[in-house]
Amino acid sequence: MVTTDATGELPDSRTESDGSAVVRVLGYNIRSMRDDEDALARVIRACAPDVVLIQEAPRFFRWRKHAARLAAKSDLVVLGGGATAAGPLLLCSLRATVERTEDVLLPLTPGLHRRGLATAVVRFGRARLGLVSCHLSLRADERYAQAGMVLDRVAALGTPYTIVGGDLNERPGGPAFTRLTAELRDGWAVRPWGGEHTSTAADPHQRIDAILATPGVEFLGCGVPQGLDPVDLRAATDHLPVLAAVRLPAGD
C-alpha cells in the first residue's frame, strides 16, 4: 500500500494492473481570476492534478474563454461548471474518461449570492468516481442547508466513490462542516500532509477549504502543498490550494 507523510512527496498519478487508480485532486478558490493568471496556472501545474475542483471561477463576460484559457495554461481541459454552476468549475487531465457532467443551481436566498454545484462522473482505469465542487454560503443557516444539499447530490450521483472539494466558508467543528463530515471523510483529518491553513494566502490562519470523500476512497495525503513558489501563491488568489492523492479501488 502506498503511504506518505507530512514531509514526503505525494504519490504520482497512476493506474495499477488490477484497474485501481491513484488520482491527484486539487481544490482551489481562484477569486474569479482577478489576480495574476499566469501565477495561478503555474501553481496548478506544479501540483500535477488529475482533477481540479475550483470555486469562484469567472461568471460574467466571456467566462467560457477565461476558463478555457486557464485550463490550457494549466495543461488541463474544462470538464464542467463555471457560470452555469454559479462559480464552481471542474478541470481535468486527459487521463480522465468522462461519463457525464451536470451543473446544479441551489435555491436562491434573496439578497445573497446564488450558489451552485459543478458535478461530474469520470473514470480512471476501472475506478468510477463522482466529483462535486462547491462554495458554501457566508451565512450560517444557508450554509448548513447547502451542506445537506451537497450530501443529497453525492447520493444522487450513484457512484461507488465520490470526492467533494470546496470552500466551505467554515472551520472544522462548525455546523455545516460537521454535517458534511458525518457522512464524508475529511482528507486533512484522515491523512494530513503539507500545511493545514488555507485562508488567506497572505496570512494563512484558518482552514475553510477541504477535500472530502465517501468511505472507500483511501487518502494517501491531503493538505496545502509545501515547496511551491510563495510569490506565486500570494499572487494567484487569496486562498491556498488543497491537494490530495487518493487511491480508488477498481470497479466491477
Coordinates of C-alpha atoms in Angstrom, one line a residue, residues 92-240:
C92 CA -9.3 17.5 -15.6
S93 CA -6.4 15.9 -17.4
L94 CA -6.8 13.8 -20.4
R95 CA -6.3 10.8 -18.2
A96 CA -9.9 11.0 -17.1
T97 CA -12.6 9.3 -19.1
V98 CA -15.8 11.5 -18.8
E99 CA -19.1 9.7 -18.3
R100 CA -21.3 12.8 -17.6
T101 CA -21.4 16.2 -16.1
E102 CA -24.2 18.3 -14.5
D103 CA -24.4 21.8 -13.2
V104 CA -26.8 22.4 -10.3
L105 CA -28.1 25.7 -9.1
L106 CA -29.0 25.8 -5.4
P107 CA -32.1 27.7 -4.1
L108 CA -31.5 31.5 -4.1
T109 CA -31.9 33.4 -0.8
P110 CA -33.0 37.0 -1.6
G111 CA -30.1 39.4 -1.0
L112 CA -27.4 36.7 -1.1
H113 CA -25.2 35.3 -3.9
R114 CA -26.6 32.4 -5.9
R115 CA -24.7 29.2 -5.2
G116 CA -24.4 26.1 -7.2
L117 CA -22.5 22.8 -7.7
A118 CA -20.4 21.6 -10.5
T119 CA -20.6 17.8 -10.7
A120 CA -19.3 15.0 -12.9
V121 CA -18.8 11.3 -13.2
V122 CA -15.4 10.1 -14.5
R123 CA -13.3 7.0 -14.8
F124 CA -9.7 6.4 -14.1
G125 CA -8.8 2.9 -15.1
R126 CA -11.6 0.7 -13.8
A127 CA -12.4 3.1 -11.0
R128 CA -15.5 5.1 -11.3
L129 CA -15.6 8.4 -9.5
G130 CA -18.1 11.2 -8.8
L131 CA -16.9 14.8 -8.4
V132 CA -18.6 17.7 -6.7
S133 CA -17.2 21.3 -6.4
C134 CA -19.0 23.6 -4.0
H135 CA -18.7 27.0 -2.4
L136 CA -21.0 27.3 0.6
S137 CA -22.7 30.5 1.8
L138 CA -21.3 33.1 4.1
R139 CA -24.5 33.0 6.1
A140 CA -24.6 30.2 8.7
D141 CA -28.2 29.0 8.3
E142 CA -28.0 28.9 4.5
R143 CA -24.5 27.2 4.6
Y144 CA -25.9 24.4 6.8
A145 CA -28.8 23.8 4.4
Q146 CA -26.4 23.8 1.5
A147 CA -24.2 21.2 3.2
G148 CA -27.3 18.9 3.2
M149 CA -27.8 19.6 -0.5
V150 CA -24.2 18.6 -1.2
L151 CA -24.8 15.3 0.5
D152 CA -28.0 14.8 -1.4
R153 CA -26.1 15.4 -4.7
V154 CA -23.4 12.9 -3.7
A155 CA -26.1 10.3 -3.1
A156 CA -27.8 11.1 -6.4
L157 CA -24.6 10.6 -8.5
G158 CA -24.9 6.9 -7.9
T159 CA -21.1 6.3 -8.0
P160 CA -19.2 3.9 -5.7
Y161 CA -16.8 6.7 -4.7
T162 CA -17.2 10.5 -4.7
I163 CA -14.9 13.3 -3.9
V164 CA -16.2 16.8 -2.8
G165 CA -13.9 19.8 -2.9
G166 CA -15.0 23.1 -1.7
D167 CA -14.6 26.5 0.0
L168 CA -16.8 25.7 3.0
N169 CA -16.6 29.2 4.5
E170 CA -16.4 27.5 7.9
R171 CA -13.8 25.9 10.1
P172 CA -13.8 22.3 11.2
G173 CA -16.3 21.8 14.0
G174 CA -18.8 24.3 12.6
P175 CA -22.3 23.0 12.0
A176 CA -22.1 22.8 8.2
F177 CA -18.6 21.2 8.3
T178 CA -19.7 18.7 10.9
R179 CA -22.8 17.9 8.8
L180 CA -20.6 17.1 5.8
T181 CA -18.1 15.0 7.8
A182 CA -20.8 13.0 9.4
E183 CA -21.0 11.2 6.0
L184 CA -17.8 12.1 4.2
R185 CA -14.2 11.7 5.3
D186 CA -12.1 14.9 5.7
G187 CA -8.8 14.3 3.9
W188 CA -6.7 16.5 6.2
A189 CA -8.1 14.8 9.3
V190 CA -7.6 11.3 7.9
R191 CA -4.1 11.7 6.4
P192 CA -2.6 15.2 7.0
W193 CA 0.2 16.2 4.6
G194 CA 1.7 19.6 3.9
G195 CA 0.1 22.6 5.5
E196 CA -3.3 22.9 7.2
H197 CA -4.5 26.5 6.9
T198 CA -5.9 27.7 3.5
S199 CA -7.0 31.3 4.2
T200 CA -5.7 33.8 3.5
A201 CA -2.8 33.2 1.1
A202 CA -1.0 36.2 2.5
D203 CA -1.7 35.2 6.2
P204 CA -2.8 31.6 6.5
H205 CA -4.6 31.2 9.8
Q206 CA -7.7 29.1 9.2
R207 CA -8.8 26.0 7.3
I208 CA -12.1 26.8 5.5
D209 CA -11.3 24.8 2.3
A210 CA -11.3 21.0 2.2
I211 CA -11.3 17.9 0.2
L212 CA -13.8 15.3 1.4
A213 CA -14.6 11.8 0.2
T214 CA -17.0 8.9 0.6
P215 CA -15.9 5.8 2.5
G216 CA -13.8 3.6 0.4
V217 CA -11.6 6.4 -1.0
E218 CA -8.2 5.9 0.5
F219 CA -6.5 9.2 1.3
L220 CA -2.7 8.9 0.8
G221 CA -2.1 12.5 1.8
C222 CA -4.1 15.8 1.9
G223 CA -3.2 19.4 2.7
V224 CA -1.7 22.6 1.4
P225 CA 1.3 21.6 -0.8
Q226 CA 4.7 22.8 0.5
G227 CA 7.6 23.9 -1.6
L228 CA 5.6 25.9 -4.1
D229 CA 6.7 29.4 -5.0
P230 CA 5.4 31.6 -2.2
V231 CA 5.3 34.6 -4.5
D232 CA 3.1 32.7 -7.0
L233 CA 0.8 31.5 -4.2
R234 CA 0.2 35.1 -2.9
A235 CA -0.1 36.5 -6.4
A236 CA -2.5 33.8 -7.7
T237 CA -5.5 34.3 -5.5
D238 CA -6.5 34.9 -1.8
H239 CA -6.7 31.2 -0.9
L240 CA -4.1 28.5 -0.8

